[in-house]
Short mmCIF file of C-alpha atoms in Angstrom, two decimals:
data_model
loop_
_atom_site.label_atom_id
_atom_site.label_comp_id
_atom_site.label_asym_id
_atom_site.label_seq_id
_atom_site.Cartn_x
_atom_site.Cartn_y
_atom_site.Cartn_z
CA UNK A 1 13.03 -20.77 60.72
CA UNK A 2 10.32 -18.26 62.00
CA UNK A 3 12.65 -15.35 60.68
CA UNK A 4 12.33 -16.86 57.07
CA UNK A 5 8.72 -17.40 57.60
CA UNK A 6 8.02 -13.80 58.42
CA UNK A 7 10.50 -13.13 55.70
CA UNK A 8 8.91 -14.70 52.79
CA UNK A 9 5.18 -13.27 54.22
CA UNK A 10 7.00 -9.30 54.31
CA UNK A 11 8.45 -9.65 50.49
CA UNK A 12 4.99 -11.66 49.54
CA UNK A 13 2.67 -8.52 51.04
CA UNK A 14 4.88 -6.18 49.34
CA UNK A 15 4.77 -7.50 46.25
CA UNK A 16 0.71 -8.12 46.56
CA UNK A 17 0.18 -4.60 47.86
CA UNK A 18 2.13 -3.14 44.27
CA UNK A 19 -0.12 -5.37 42.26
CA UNK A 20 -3.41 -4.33 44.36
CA UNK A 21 -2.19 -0.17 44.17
CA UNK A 22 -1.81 -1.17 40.41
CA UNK A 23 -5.05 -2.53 39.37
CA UNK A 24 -7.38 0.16 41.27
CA UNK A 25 -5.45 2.87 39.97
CA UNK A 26 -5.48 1.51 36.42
CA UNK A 27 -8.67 1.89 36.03
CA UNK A 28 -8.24 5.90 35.93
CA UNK A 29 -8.02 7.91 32.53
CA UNK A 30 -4.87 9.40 31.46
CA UNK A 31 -4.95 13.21 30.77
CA UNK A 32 -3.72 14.08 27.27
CA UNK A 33 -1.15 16.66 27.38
CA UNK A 34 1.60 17.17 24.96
CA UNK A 35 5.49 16.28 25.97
CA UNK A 36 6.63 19.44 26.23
CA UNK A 37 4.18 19.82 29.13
CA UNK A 38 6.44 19.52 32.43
CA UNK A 39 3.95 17.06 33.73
CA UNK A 40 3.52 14.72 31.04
CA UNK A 41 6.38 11.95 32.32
CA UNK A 42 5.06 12.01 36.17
CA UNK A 43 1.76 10.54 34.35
CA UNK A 44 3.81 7.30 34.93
CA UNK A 45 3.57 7.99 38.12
CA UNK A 46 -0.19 7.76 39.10
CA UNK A 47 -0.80 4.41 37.81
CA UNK A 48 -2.26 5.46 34.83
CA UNK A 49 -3.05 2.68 32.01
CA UNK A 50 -1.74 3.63 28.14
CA UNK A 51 -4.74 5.54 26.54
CA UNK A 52 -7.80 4.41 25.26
CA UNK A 53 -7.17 4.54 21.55
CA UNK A 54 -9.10 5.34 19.43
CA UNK A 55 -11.66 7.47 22.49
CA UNK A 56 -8.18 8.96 23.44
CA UNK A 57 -5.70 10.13 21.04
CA UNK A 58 -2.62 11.73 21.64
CA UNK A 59 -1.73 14.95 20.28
CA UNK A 60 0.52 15.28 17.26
CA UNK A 61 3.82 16.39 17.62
CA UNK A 62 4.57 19.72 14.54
CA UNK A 63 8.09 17.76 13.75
CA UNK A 64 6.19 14.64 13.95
CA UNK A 65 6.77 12.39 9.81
CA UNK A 66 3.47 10.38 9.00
CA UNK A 67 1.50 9.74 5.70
CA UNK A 68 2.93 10.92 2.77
CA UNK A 69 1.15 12.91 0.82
CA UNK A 70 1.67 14.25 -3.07
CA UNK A 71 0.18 17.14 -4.32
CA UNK A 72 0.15 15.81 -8.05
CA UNK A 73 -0.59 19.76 -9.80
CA UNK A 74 2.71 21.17 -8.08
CA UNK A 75 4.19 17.89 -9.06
CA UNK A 76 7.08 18.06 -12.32
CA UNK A 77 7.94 14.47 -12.10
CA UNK A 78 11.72 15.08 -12.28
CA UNK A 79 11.91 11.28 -10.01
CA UNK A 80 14.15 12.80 -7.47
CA UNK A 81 12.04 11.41 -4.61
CA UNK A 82 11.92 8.06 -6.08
CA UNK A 83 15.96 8.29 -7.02
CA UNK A 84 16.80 9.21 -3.07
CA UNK A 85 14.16 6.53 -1.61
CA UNK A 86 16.74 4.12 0.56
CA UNK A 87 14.13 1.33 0.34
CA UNK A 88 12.63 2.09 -3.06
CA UNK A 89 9.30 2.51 -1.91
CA UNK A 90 8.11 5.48 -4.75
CA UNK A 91 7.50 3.85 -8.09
CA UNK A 92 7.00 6.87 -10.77
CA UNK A 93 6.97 6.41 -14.74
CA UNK A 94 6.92 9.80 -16.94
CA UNK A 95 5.56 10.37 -20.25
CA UNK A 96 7.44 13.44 -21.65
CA UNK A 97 4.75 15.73 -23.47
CA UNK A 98 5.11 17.38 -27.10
CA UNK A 99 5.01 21.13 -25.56
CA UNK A 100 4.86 22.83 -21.96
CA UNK A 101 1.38 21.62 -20.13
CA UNK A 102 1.45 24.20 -17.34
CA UNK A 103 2.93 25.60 -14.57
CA UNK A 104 3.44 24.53 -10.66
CA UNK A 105 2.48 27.06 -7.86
CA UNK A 106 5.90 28.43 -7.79
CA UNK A 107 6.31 28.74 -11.52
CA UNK A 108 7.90 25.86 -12.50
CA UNK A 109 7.15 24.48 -16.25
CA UNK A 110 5.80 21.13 -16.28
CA UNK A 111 6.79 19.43 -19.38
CA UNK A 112 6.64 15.57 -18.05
CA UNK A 113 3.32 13.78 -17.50
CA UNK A 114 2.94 11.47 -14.23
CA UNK A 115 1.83 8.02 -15.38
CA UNK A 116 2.36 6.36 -12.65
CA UNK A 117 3.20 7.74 -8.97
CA UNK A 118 2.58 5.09 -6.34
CA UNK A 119 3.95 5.09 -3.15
CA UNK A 120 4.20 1.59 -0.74
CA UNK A 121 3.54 3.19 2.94
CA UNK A 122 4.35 -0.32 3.71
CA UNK A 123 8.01 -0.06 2.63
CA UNK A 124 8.37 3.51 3.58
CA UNK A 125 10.33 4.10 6.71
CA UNK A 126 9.36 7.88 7.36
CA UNK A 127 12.81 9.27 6.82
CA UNK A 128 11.42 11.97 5.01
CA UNK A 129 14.23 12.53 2.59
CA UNK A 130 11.75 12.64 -0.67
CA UNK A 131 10.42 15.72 0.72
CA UNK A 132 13.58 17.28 1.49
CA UNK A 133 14.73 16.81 -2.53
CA UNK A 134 11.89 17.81 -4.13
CA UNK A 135 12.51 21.26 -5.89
CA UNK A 136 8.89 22.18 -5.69
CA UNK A 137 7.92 20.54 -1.82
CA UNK A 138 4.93 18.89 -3.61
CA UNK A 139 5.34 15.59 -1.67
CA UNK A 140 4.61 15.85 2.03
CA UNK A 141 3.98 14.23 5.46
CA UNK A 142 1.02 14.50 7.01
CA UNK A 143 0.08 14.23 10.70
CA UNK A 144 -1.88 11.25 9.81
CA UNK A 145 -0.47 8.51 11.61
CA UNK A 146 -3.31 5.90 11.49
CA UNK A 147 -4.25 4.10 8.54
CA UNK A 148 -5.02 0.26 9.32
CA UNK A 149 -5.99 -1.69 6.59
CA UNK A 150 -6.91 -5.37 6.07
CA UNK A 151 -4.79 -5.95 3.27
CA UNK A 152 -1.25 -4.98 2.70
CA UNK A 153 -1.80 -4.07 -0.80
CA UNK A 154 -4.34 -1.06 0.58
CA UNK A 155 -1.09 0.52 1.89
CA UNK A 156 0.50 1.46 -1.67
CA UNK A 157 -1.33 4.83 -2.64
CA UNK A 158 -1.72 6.17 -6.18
CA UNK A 159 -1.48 9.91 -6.92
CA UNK A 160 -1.46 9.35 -10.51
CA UNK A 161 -4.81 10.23 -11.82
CA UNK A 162 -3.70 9.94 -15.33
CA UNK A 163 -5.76 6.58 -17.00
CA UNK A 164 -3.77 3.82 -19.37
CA UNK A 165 -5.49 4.77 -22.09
CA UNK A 166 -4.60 8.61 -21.77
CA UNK A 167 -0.97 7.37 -21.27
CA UNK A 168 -1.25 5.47 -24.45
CA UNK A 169 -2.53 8.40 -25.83
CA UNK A 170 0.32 10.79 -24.94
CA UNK A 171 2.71 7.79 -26.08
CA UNK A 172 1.64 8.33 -28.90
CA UNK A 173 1.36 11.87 -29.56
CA UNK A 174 5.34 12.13 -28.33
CA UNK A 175 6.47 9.35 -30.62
CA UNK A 176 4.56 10.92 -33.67
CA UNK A 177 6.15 14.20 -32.61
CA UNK A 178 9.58 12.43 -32.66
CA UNK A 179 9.50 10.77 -35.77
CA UNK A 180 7.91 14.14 -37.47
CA UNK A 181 11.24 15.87 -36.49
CA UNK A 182 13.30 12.68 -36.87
CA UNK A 183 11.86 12.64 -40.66
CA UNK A 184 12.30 16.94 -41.18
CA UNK A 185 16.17 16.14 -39.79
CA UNK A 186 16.54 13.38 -42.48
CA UNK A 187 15.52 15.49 -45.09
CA UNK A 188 17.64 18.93 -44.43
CA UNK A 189 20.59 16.83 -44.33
CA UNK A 190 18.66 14.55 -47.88
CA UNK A 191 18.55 18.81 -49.35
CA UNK A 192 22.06 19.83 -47.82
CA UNK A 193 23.69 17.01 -49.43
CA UNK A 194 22.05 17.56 -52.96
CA UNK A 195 22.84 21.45 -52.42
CA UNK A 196 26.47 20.89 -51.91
#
């Protein structure tokens, strides 16, 4: 009986003494290093709380797949990014224009307008395929990895800075240009057939 006495006091001291070591040495800061520094996992060891974000950050790994980001003048809107998106999270809509409105950093015509290019960071699950496909790298990630908002709707970001009017607009300069070769077509093959 005294055995299980002193038995119960022994595991009851040890388990106080961890909690005690715990709380005093919780209260020092953690140093930031990066994880390729040797000493960053014996951290743990030291009793060290988690850091004091946002006083404290941690540093950003170079691999590391955050925000995306678009870069809408280097953009052609070819909607490969949106066509490889596993969870459908990019949401573009093109306006094809009447003649060739410029040229990307690498050379590339542009010949589509962007209309719409929204992407839901609250669908997206950083897989980072849309930049692998896109011919002229003009959607990125960022290192930004923190961007709380209040409402969920705050998380889909538009890179489109084209207006609805200006998209009505070009509408309607590519459907005029359409039916003005749609009418020339009818009426070589109107003159061909009298001709023949």
């Amino acid at each position: 009986m005294v055995q299980k006495v002193i038995k119960a006091f022994t595991t009851a001291w040890k388990g106080l003494s961890l909690t005690i070591r715990h709380l005093f040495a919780g209260n020092g800061k953690r140093e930031i290093v990066t994880v390729s520094d040797s000493n960053y996992f014996k951290q743990l060891e030291h009793g060290t709380n988690t850091i004091q974000y946002p006083k404290q950050q941690l540093p950003v790994p170079e691999v590391g797949r955050y925000q995306l980001d678009v870069e809408m003048d280097d953009c052609i809107v070819c909607d490969l990014c949106a066509k490889v998106c596993p969870v459908n999270c990019i949401d573009i809509e093109s306006i094809k224009a009447t003649e060739a409105i410029g040229q990307t950093s690498d050379g590339t015509t542009k010949r589509l307008y962007a209309a719409k290019f929204d992407i839901d960071m609250a669908k997206c699950m950083y897989c980072g395929l849309c930049t692998i496909v896109c011919p002229t790298e003009c959607i990125t990630m960022t290192n930004q990895y923190d961007k709380t908002v209040f409402q969920l709707s705050d998380l889909v970001y538009q890179f489109s800075d084209m207006t609805p009017e200006d998209a009505a607009e070009k509408r309607a300069l590519f459907d005029k240009q359409q039916a003005e070769k749609q009418a020339s077509k009818l009426a070589a093959m109107k003159q061909k057939e009298g001709g023949a």
